[in-house]
Amino acid sequence: AWENVPIKEIMSAEQTHVRQLWEDPMNFCAPQGEPVGQLQARVLEGWAHILEQHAGQHTLIVTHGGVMRVLAQHLLSLAPEAMNRLGIPYAGMLRLRVDTDHENKHWTTMIGMDGTEL
């Protein structure tokens, strides 16, 4: 229901939903949308698949800001409510480096966000 609706309009018309999104994103679901917890499970499953299938390769993943926020929140071990505080504009970029040790454990470092080096 929020697809293609300007953020300002949602913020003024859907104050209860917006408050829940900011305060408890893991238990939030936009009207007629996907619950954030389900999105996170789907994103992390896809991330694990990418790590397995493309180990040691440079890989470009094109996605939307919600996926980027969920992945960054998880990889940086941030509290769930922190994901909505990550500024990822349209055409933003999240750059990660993944190192893998001899036991196939992955260590992820965020190199840049929104095209800006951290």
Coordinates of N, CA, C and O in Angstrom, one line a residue:
A1 N 0.8 -1.2 0.0 CA 0.0 0.0 0.0 C 0.9 1.3 0.0 O 0.4 2.3 -0.4
W2 N 2.1 1.1 0.4 CA 3.0 2.3 0.5 C 3.8 2.5 -0.8 O 4.6 3.4 -0.9
E3 N 3.8 1.5 -1.7 CA 4.6 1.6 -2.9 C 4.3 2.9 -3.7 O 3.1 3.2 -3.9
N4 N 5.4 3.6 -4.0 CA 5.3 4.8 -4.8 C 4.6 6.0 -4.1 O 4.2 6.9 -4.8
V5 N 4.4 5.9 -2.8 CA 3.8 7.0 -2.0 C 5.0 7.8 -1.4 O 5.8 7.2 -0.8
P6 N 5.0 9.1 -1.6 CA 6.0 9.9 -1.0 C 6.2 9.7 0.5 O 5.2 9.6 1.2
I7 N 7.4 9.7 1.0 CA 7.7 9.4 2.4 C 6.9 10.4 3.3 O 6.4 10.1 4.3
K8 N 7.0 11.7 2.9 CA 6.3 12.8 3.6 C 4.8 12.5 3.8 O 4.2 12.7 4.9
E9 N 4.2 11.9 2.8 CA 2.8 11.6 2.9 C 2.5 10.4 3.9 O 1.6 10.5 4.7
I10 N 3.4 9.4 3.8 CA 3.3 8.3 4.7 C 3.5 8.7 6.1 O 2.8 8.4 7.1
M11 N 4.5 9.6 6.3 CA 4.9 10.1 7.7 C 3.7 10.8 8.3 O 3.5 10.7 9.5
S12 N 3.0 11.6 7.5 CA 1.9 12.4 8.1 C 0.6 11.5 8.3 O -0.2 11.7 9.2
A13 N 0.3 10.6 7.3 CA -1.0 9.9 7.3 C -0.9 8.6 8.1 O -1.9 8.1 8.6
E14 N 0.3 8.1 8.3 CA 0.4 6.7 9.0 C 1.3 6.8 10.2 O 2.2 6.0 10.4
Q15 N 1.0 7.8 11.1 CA 1.9 8.0 12.2 C 2.1 6.8 13.2 O 3.2 6.5 13.6
T16 N 1.0 6.0 13.4 CA 1.1 4.9 14.3 C 2.0 3.8 13.6 O 2.9 3.3 14.3
H17 N 1.9 3.6 12.3 CA 2.7 2.6 11.7 C 4.2 3.1 11.6 O 5.1 2.3 11.8
V18 N 4.3 4.3 11.3 CA 5.7 4.9 11.2 C 6.4 4.7 12.6 O 7.6 4.4 12.6
R19 N 5.7 5.1 13.6 CA 6.3 4.9 15.0 C 6.7 3.5 15.2 O 7.8 3.3 15.7
Q20 N 5.9 2.5 14.9 CA 6.3 1.1 15.1 C 7.5 0.8 14.2 O 8.4 0.1 14.7
L21 N 7.5 1.2 13.0 CA 8.7 1.0 12.1 C 10.0 1.4 12.8 O 11.0 0.7 12.7
W22 N 10.0 2.6 13.4 CA 11.2 3.2 14.0 C 11.5 2.5 15.3 O 12.7 2.2 15.6
E23 N 10.5 2.2 16.1 CA 10.7 1.6 17.4 C 10.9 0.1 17.5 O 11.6 -0.4 18.3
D24 N 10.2 -0.6 16.6 CA 10.2 -2.1 16.7 C 10.2 -2.6 15.3 O 9.2 -3.3 14.9
P25 N 11.2 -2.4 14.5 CA 11.1 -2.8 13.1 C 11.0 -4.3 12.8 O 10.4 -4.7 11.9
M26 N 11.5 -5.1 13.7 CA 11.5 -6.5 13.5 C 10.1 -7.1 13.6 O 9.8 -8.2 13.1
N27 N 9.2 -6.3 14.3 CA 7.8 -6.8 14.4 C 6.9 -5.9 13.6 O 5.7 -5.8 13.8
F28 N 7.4 -5.2 12.6 CA 6.7 -4.3 11.8 C 6.3 -4.9 10.4 O 7.1 -5.6 9.8
C29 N 5.1 -4.5 9.9 CA 4.8 -4.9 8.5 C 3.9 -3.7 8.0 O 2.9 -3.3 8.5
A30 N 4.4 -3.1 6.9 CA 3.7 -2.1 6.2 C 2.4 -2.7 5.7 O 2.3 -3.9 5.4
P31 N 1.3 -1.9 5.6 CA 0.0 -2.4 5.1 C 0.2 -3.1 3.8 O 0.8 -2.5 2.8
Q32 N -0.2 -4.3 3.7 CA -0.1 -5.2 2.5 C 1.3 -5.5 2.1 O 1.6 -5.8 1.0
G33 N 2.3 -5.3 3.1 CA 3.7 -5.6 2.8 C 4.2 -6.8 3.4 O 3.4 -7.7 3.9
E34 N 5.5 -7.0 3.4 CA 6.2 -8.1 4.0 C 6.7 -7.7 5.4 O 7.3 -6.7 5.5
P35 N 6.4 -8.6 6.4 CA 7.0 -8.3 7.7 C 8.5 -8.2 7.6 O 9.2 -9.0 6.9
V36 N 9.1 -7.3 8.4 CA 10.5 -7.1 8.4 C 11.3 -8.3 8.8 O 12.3 -8.6 8.2
G37 N 10.7 -9.1 9.8 CA 11.4 -10.3 10.2 C 11.5 -11.3 9.0 O 12.5 -12.0 8.9
Q38 N 10.5 -11.4 8.2 CA 10.5 -12.3 7.0 C 11.5 -11.8 6.0 O 12.2 -12.5 5.4
L39 N 11.5 -10.4 5.8 CA 12.5 -9.8 4.9 C 13.9 -10.2 5.4 O 14.7 -10.6 4.6
Q40 N 14.2 -10.0 6.6 CA 15.5 -10.3 7.2 C 15.9 -11.8 6.9 O 17.0 -12.1 6.5
A41 N 15.0 -12.7 7.2 CA 15.2 -14.1 7.0 C 15.6 -14.4 5.5 O 16.5 -15.1 5.2
R42 N 14.8 -13.8 4.6 CA 15.0 -14.0 3.2 C 16.4 -13.4 2.8 O 17.1 -14.0 2.0
V43 N 16.7 -12.2 3.3 CA 17.9 -11.5 2.9 C 19.1 -12.3 3.4 O 20.1 -12.6 2.7
L44 N 19.1 -12.8 4.7 CA 20.2 -13.5 5.2 C 20.4 -14.9 4.6 O 21.5 -15.4 4.4
E45 N 19.3 -15.5 4.2 CA 19.4 -16.8 3.4 C 20.1 -16.5 2.1 O 21.0 -17.3 1.7
G46 N 19.7 -15.5 1.4 CA 20.3 -15.1 0.1 C 21.8 -14.7 0.3 O 22.6 -15.1 -0.5
W47 N 22.1 -14.0 1.4 CA 23.5 -13.6 1.7 C 24.3 -14.9 1.9 O 25.5 -15.0 1.3
A48 N 23.9 -15.9 2.6 CA 24.6 -17.1 2.9 C 24.8 -17.8 1.6 O 25.9 -18.4 1.3
H49 N 23.8 -17.8 0.7 CA 23.9 -18.5 -0.6 C 25.0 -17.8 -1.4 O 25.8 -18.5 -2.1
I50 N 25.0 -16.5 -1.4 CA 26.0 -15.7 -2.2 C 27.4 -16.0 -1.7 O 28.3 -16.2 -2.5
L51 N 27.6 -16.0 -0.4 CA 28.9 -16.3 0.2 C 29.4 -17.7 -0.2 O 30.6 -17.9 -0.5
E52 N 28.5 -18.7 -0.2 CA 28.8 -20.0 -0.6 C 29.2 -20.1 -2.1 O 30.2 -20.7 -2.5
Q53 N 28.3 -19.6 -2.9 CA 28.5 -19.7 -4.4 C 29.5 -18.9 -5.0 O 30.0 -19.2 -6.1
H54 N 29.9 -17.8 -4.3 CA 30.8 -16.8 -5.0 C 32.0 -16.5 -4.1 O 32.6 -15.4 -4.1
A55 N 32.4 -17.5 -3.3 CA 33.5 -17.3 -2.3 C 34.8 -16.8 -3.1 O 35.1 -17.4 -4.1
G56 N 35.4 -15.8 -2.6 CA 36.7 -15.3 -3.2 C 36.5 -14.5 -4.5 O 37.5 -14.1 -5.1
Q57 N 35.2 -14.3 -4.9 CA 35.0 -13.5 -6.1 C 34.5 -12.1 -5.8 O 33.9 -11.9 -4.8
H58 N 34.8 -11.2 -6.7 CA 34.2 -9.9 -6.6 C 32.7 -10.0 -7.2 O 32.5 -10.5 -8.3
T59 N 31.8 -9.6 -6.4 CA 30.4 -9.8 -6.8 C 29.6 -8.5 -6.6 O 29.7 -7.8 -5.6
L60 N 28.8 -8.2 -7.6 CA 27.9 -7.0 -7.5 C 26.5 -7.5 -7.3 O 26.0 -8.3 -8.1
I61 N 25.8 -6.9 -6.3 CA 24.5 -7.3 -6.0 C 23.6 -6.0 -6.1 O 24.0 -5.0 -5.5
V62 N 22.6 -6.0 -7.0 CA 21.8 -4.8 -7.1 C 20.5 -5.1 -6.4 O 19.8 -6.1 -6.7
T63 N 20.1 -4.2 -5.5 CA 18.9 -4.4 -4.7 C 18.4 -3.1 -4.2 O 18.9 -2.0 -4.6
H64 N 17.4 -3.1 -3.3 CA 16.8 -1.9 -2.8 C 17.3 -1.6 -1.4 O 18.0 -2.4 -0.7
G65 N 17.1 -0.4 -0.9 CA 17.6 0.1 0.3 C 17.2 -0.7 1.5 O 17.9 -0.9 2.5
G66 N 16.0 -1.3 1.5 CA 15.5 -2.1 2.6 C 16.4 -3.3 2.8 O 16.8 -3.7 4.0
V67 N 16.8 -4.0 1.7 CA 17.7 -5.1 1.8 C 19.1 -4.7 2.3 O 19.7 -5.3 3.2
M68 N 19.5 -3.5 1.9 CA 20.8 -3.0 2.3 C 20.8 -2.7 3.8 O 21.8 -3.0 4.5
R69 N 19.7 -2.1 4.3 CA 19.6 -1.8 5.7 C 19.6 -3.1 6.6 O 20.3 -3.1 7.6
V70 N 18.8 -4.0 6.1 CA 18.7 -5.3 6.9 C 20.1 -6.0 6.9 O 20.5 -6.4 8.0
L71 N 20.8 -6.0 5.8 CA 22.1 -6.7 5.8 C 23.1 -5.9 6.6 O 23.8 -6.5 7.4
A72 N 23.1 -4.6 6.5 CA 24.1 -3.8 7.3 C 23.8 -3.9 8.8 O 24.7 -4.1 9.6
Q73 N 22.5 -3.9 9.2 CA 22.2 -4.0 10.6 C 22.7 -5.4 11.1 O 23.2 -5.4 12.2
H74 N 22.5 -6.4 10.4 CA 22.9 -7.8 10.8 C 24.4 -7.9 10.8 O 25.0 -8.3 11.8
L75 N 25.1 -7.4 9.8 CA 26.5 -7.6 9.7 C 27.3 -6.7 10.7 O 28.4 -7.1 11.1
L76 N 26.7 -5.6 11.1 CA 27.4 -4.7 12.0 C 26.9 -5.0 13.5 O 27.3 -4.3 14.4
S77 N 26.0 -6.0 13.6 CA 25.5 -6.4 14.9 C 24.8 -5.2 15.6 O 25.0 -5.0 16.8
L78 N 24.1 -4.4 14.9 CA 23.4 -3.3 15.4 C 22.0 -3.7 16.0 O 21.5 -4.7 15.5
A79 N 21.5 -3.0 16.9 CA 20.2 -3.2 17.4 C 19.2 -3.1 16.2 O 19.4 -2.3 15.3
P80 N 18.1 -3.9 16.1 CA 17.2 -3.8 15.0 C 16.7 -2.4 14.7 O 16.6 -2.1 13.5
E81 N 16.4 -1.6 15.7 CA 15.9 -0.3 15.5 C 16.9 0.6 14.8 O 16.5 1.6 14.2
A82 N 18.2 0.2 14.8 CA 19.2 1.0 14.2 C 19.2 1.0 12.7 O 19.7 1.9 12.0
M83 N 18.5 -0.1 12.1 CA 18.5 -0.2 10.6 C 17.9 1.0 9.9 O 18.2 1.4 8.9
N84 N 16.9 1.6 10.6 CA 16.2 2.7 10.0 C 17.0 4.0 10.1 O 16.5 5.0 9.7
R85 N 18.1 4.0 10.8 CA 18.9 5.2 11.0 C 20.1 5.2 10.0 O 20.9 6.1 10.0
L86 N 20.1 4.2 9.1 CA 21.2 4.1 8.1 C 20.7 4.9 6.9 O 19.7 4.5 6.3
G87 N 21.4 5.9 6.6 CA 21.0 6.7 5.4 C 21.4 6.1 4.1 O 22.6 6.2 3.7
I88 N 20.5 5.5 3.4 CA 20.8 4.9 2.1 C 19.8 5.5 1.1 O 18.7 5.2 1.0
P89 N 20.3 6.5 0.3 CA 19.4 7.2 -0.6 C 19.2 6.4 -1.9 O 19.8 5.3 -2.1
Y90 N 18.3 6.9 -2.7 CA 18.1 6.2 -4.0 C 19.5 6.1 -4.7 O 20.3 7.0 -4.7
A91 N 19.7 5.0 -5.3 CA 21.0 4.7 -6.0 C 22.2 4.7 -5.1 O 23.3 4.9 -5.5
G92 N 21.9 4.5 -3.8 CA 23.0 4.4 -2.8 C 23.8 3.1 -2.9 O 23.4 2.2 -3.7
M93 N 24.9 3.1 -2.2 CA 25.8 1.9 -2.4 C 26.2 1.5 -1.0 O 26.5 2.3 -0.1
L94 N 26.3 0.2 -0.8 CA 26.9 -0.4 0.4 C 28.1 -1.3 -0.1 O 27.8 -2.2 -1.0
R95 N 29.3 -1.0 0.3 CA 30.4 -1.8 -0.2 C 31.0 -2.6 1.0 O 31.3 -2.1 2.1
L96 N 31.1 -3.9 0.8 CA 31.5 -4.9 1.8 C 32.7 -5.6 1.3 O 32.9 -5.9 0.1
R97 N 33.6 -6.1 2.3 CA 34.7 -7.0 2.0 C 34.5 -8.2 2.8 O 34.2 -8.1 4.0
V98 N 34.5 -9.4 2.3 CA 34.4 -10.6 3.0 C 35.7 -11.4 2.9 O 36.1 -11.7 1.8
D99 N 36.2 -11.7 4.1 CA 37.4 -12.6 4.2 C 36.9 -13.9 4.8 O 36.1 -13.9 5.7
T100 N 37.5 -15.0 4.3 CA 37.2 -16.3 4.7 C 38.4 -17.0 5.3 O 39.4 -17.0 4.6
D101 N 38.3 -17.6 6.5 CA 39.4 -18.2 7.0 C 39.5 -19.7 6.6 O 38.6 -20.2 5.9
H102 N 40.5 -20.5 7.1 CA 40.7 -21.9 6.7 C 39.5 -22.8 7.2 O 39.4 -23.9 6.7
E103 N 38.7 -22.3 8.1 CA 37.6 -23.1 8.6 C 36.3 -22.7 7.9 O 35.2 -23.0 8.3
N104 N 36.4 -21.9 6.8 CA 35.3 -21.4 6.0 C 34.4 -20.4 6.8 O 33.2 -20.3 6.6
K105 N 35.0 -19.7 7.9 CA 34.2 -18.7 8.6 C 34.4 -17.4 7.9 O 35.5 -17.1 7.5
H106 N 33.3 -16.7 7.7 CA 33.3 -15.4 7.0 C 33.4 -14.2 7.9 O 32.7 -14.2 8.9
W107 N 34.3 -13.3 7.6 CA 34.5 -12.0 8.4 C 34.2 -10.9 7.4 O 34.8 -10.7 6.4
T108 N 33.1 -10.1 7.7 CA 32.7 -9.1 6.8 C 33.0 -7.7 7.4 O 32.8 -7.4 8.5
T109 N 33.6 -6.9 6.5 CA 33.9 -5.5 6.9 C 33.2 -4.6 5.9 O 33.2 -4.8 4.7
M110 N 32.5 -3.6 6.5 CA 31.9 -2.5 5.7 C 32.9 -1.5 5.3 O 33.6 -0.9 6.1
I111 N 33.1 -1.4 4.0 CA 34.2 -0.5 3.4 C 33.6 0.8 3.1 O 34.2 1.9 3.3
G112 N 32.4 0.9 2.7 CA 31.7 2.2 2.3 C 30.2 2.1 2.3 O 29.7 1.0 2.1
M113 N 29.6 3.2 2.5 CA 28.1 3.3 2.4 C 27.8 4.5 1.7 O 28.3 5.6 2.0
D114 N 26.8 4.4 0.7 CA 26.4 5.6 -0.1 C 27.6 6.1 -1.0 O 27.6 7.3 -1.2
G115 N 28.5 5.3 -1.3 CA 29.6 5.7 -2.1 C 30.7 6.4 -1.4 O 31.7 6.8 -2.0
T116 N 30.6 6.6 -0.1 CA 31.5 7.3 0.7 C 32.4 6.3 1.5 O 31.8 5.4 2.1
E117 N 33.7 6.4 1.4 CA 34.5 5.5 2.2 C 34.4 5.8 3.7 O 34.3 7.0 4.1
L118 N 34.3 4.8 4.5 CA 34.1 5.0 5.9 C 35.5 5.1 6.6 O 36.5 4.7 6.1

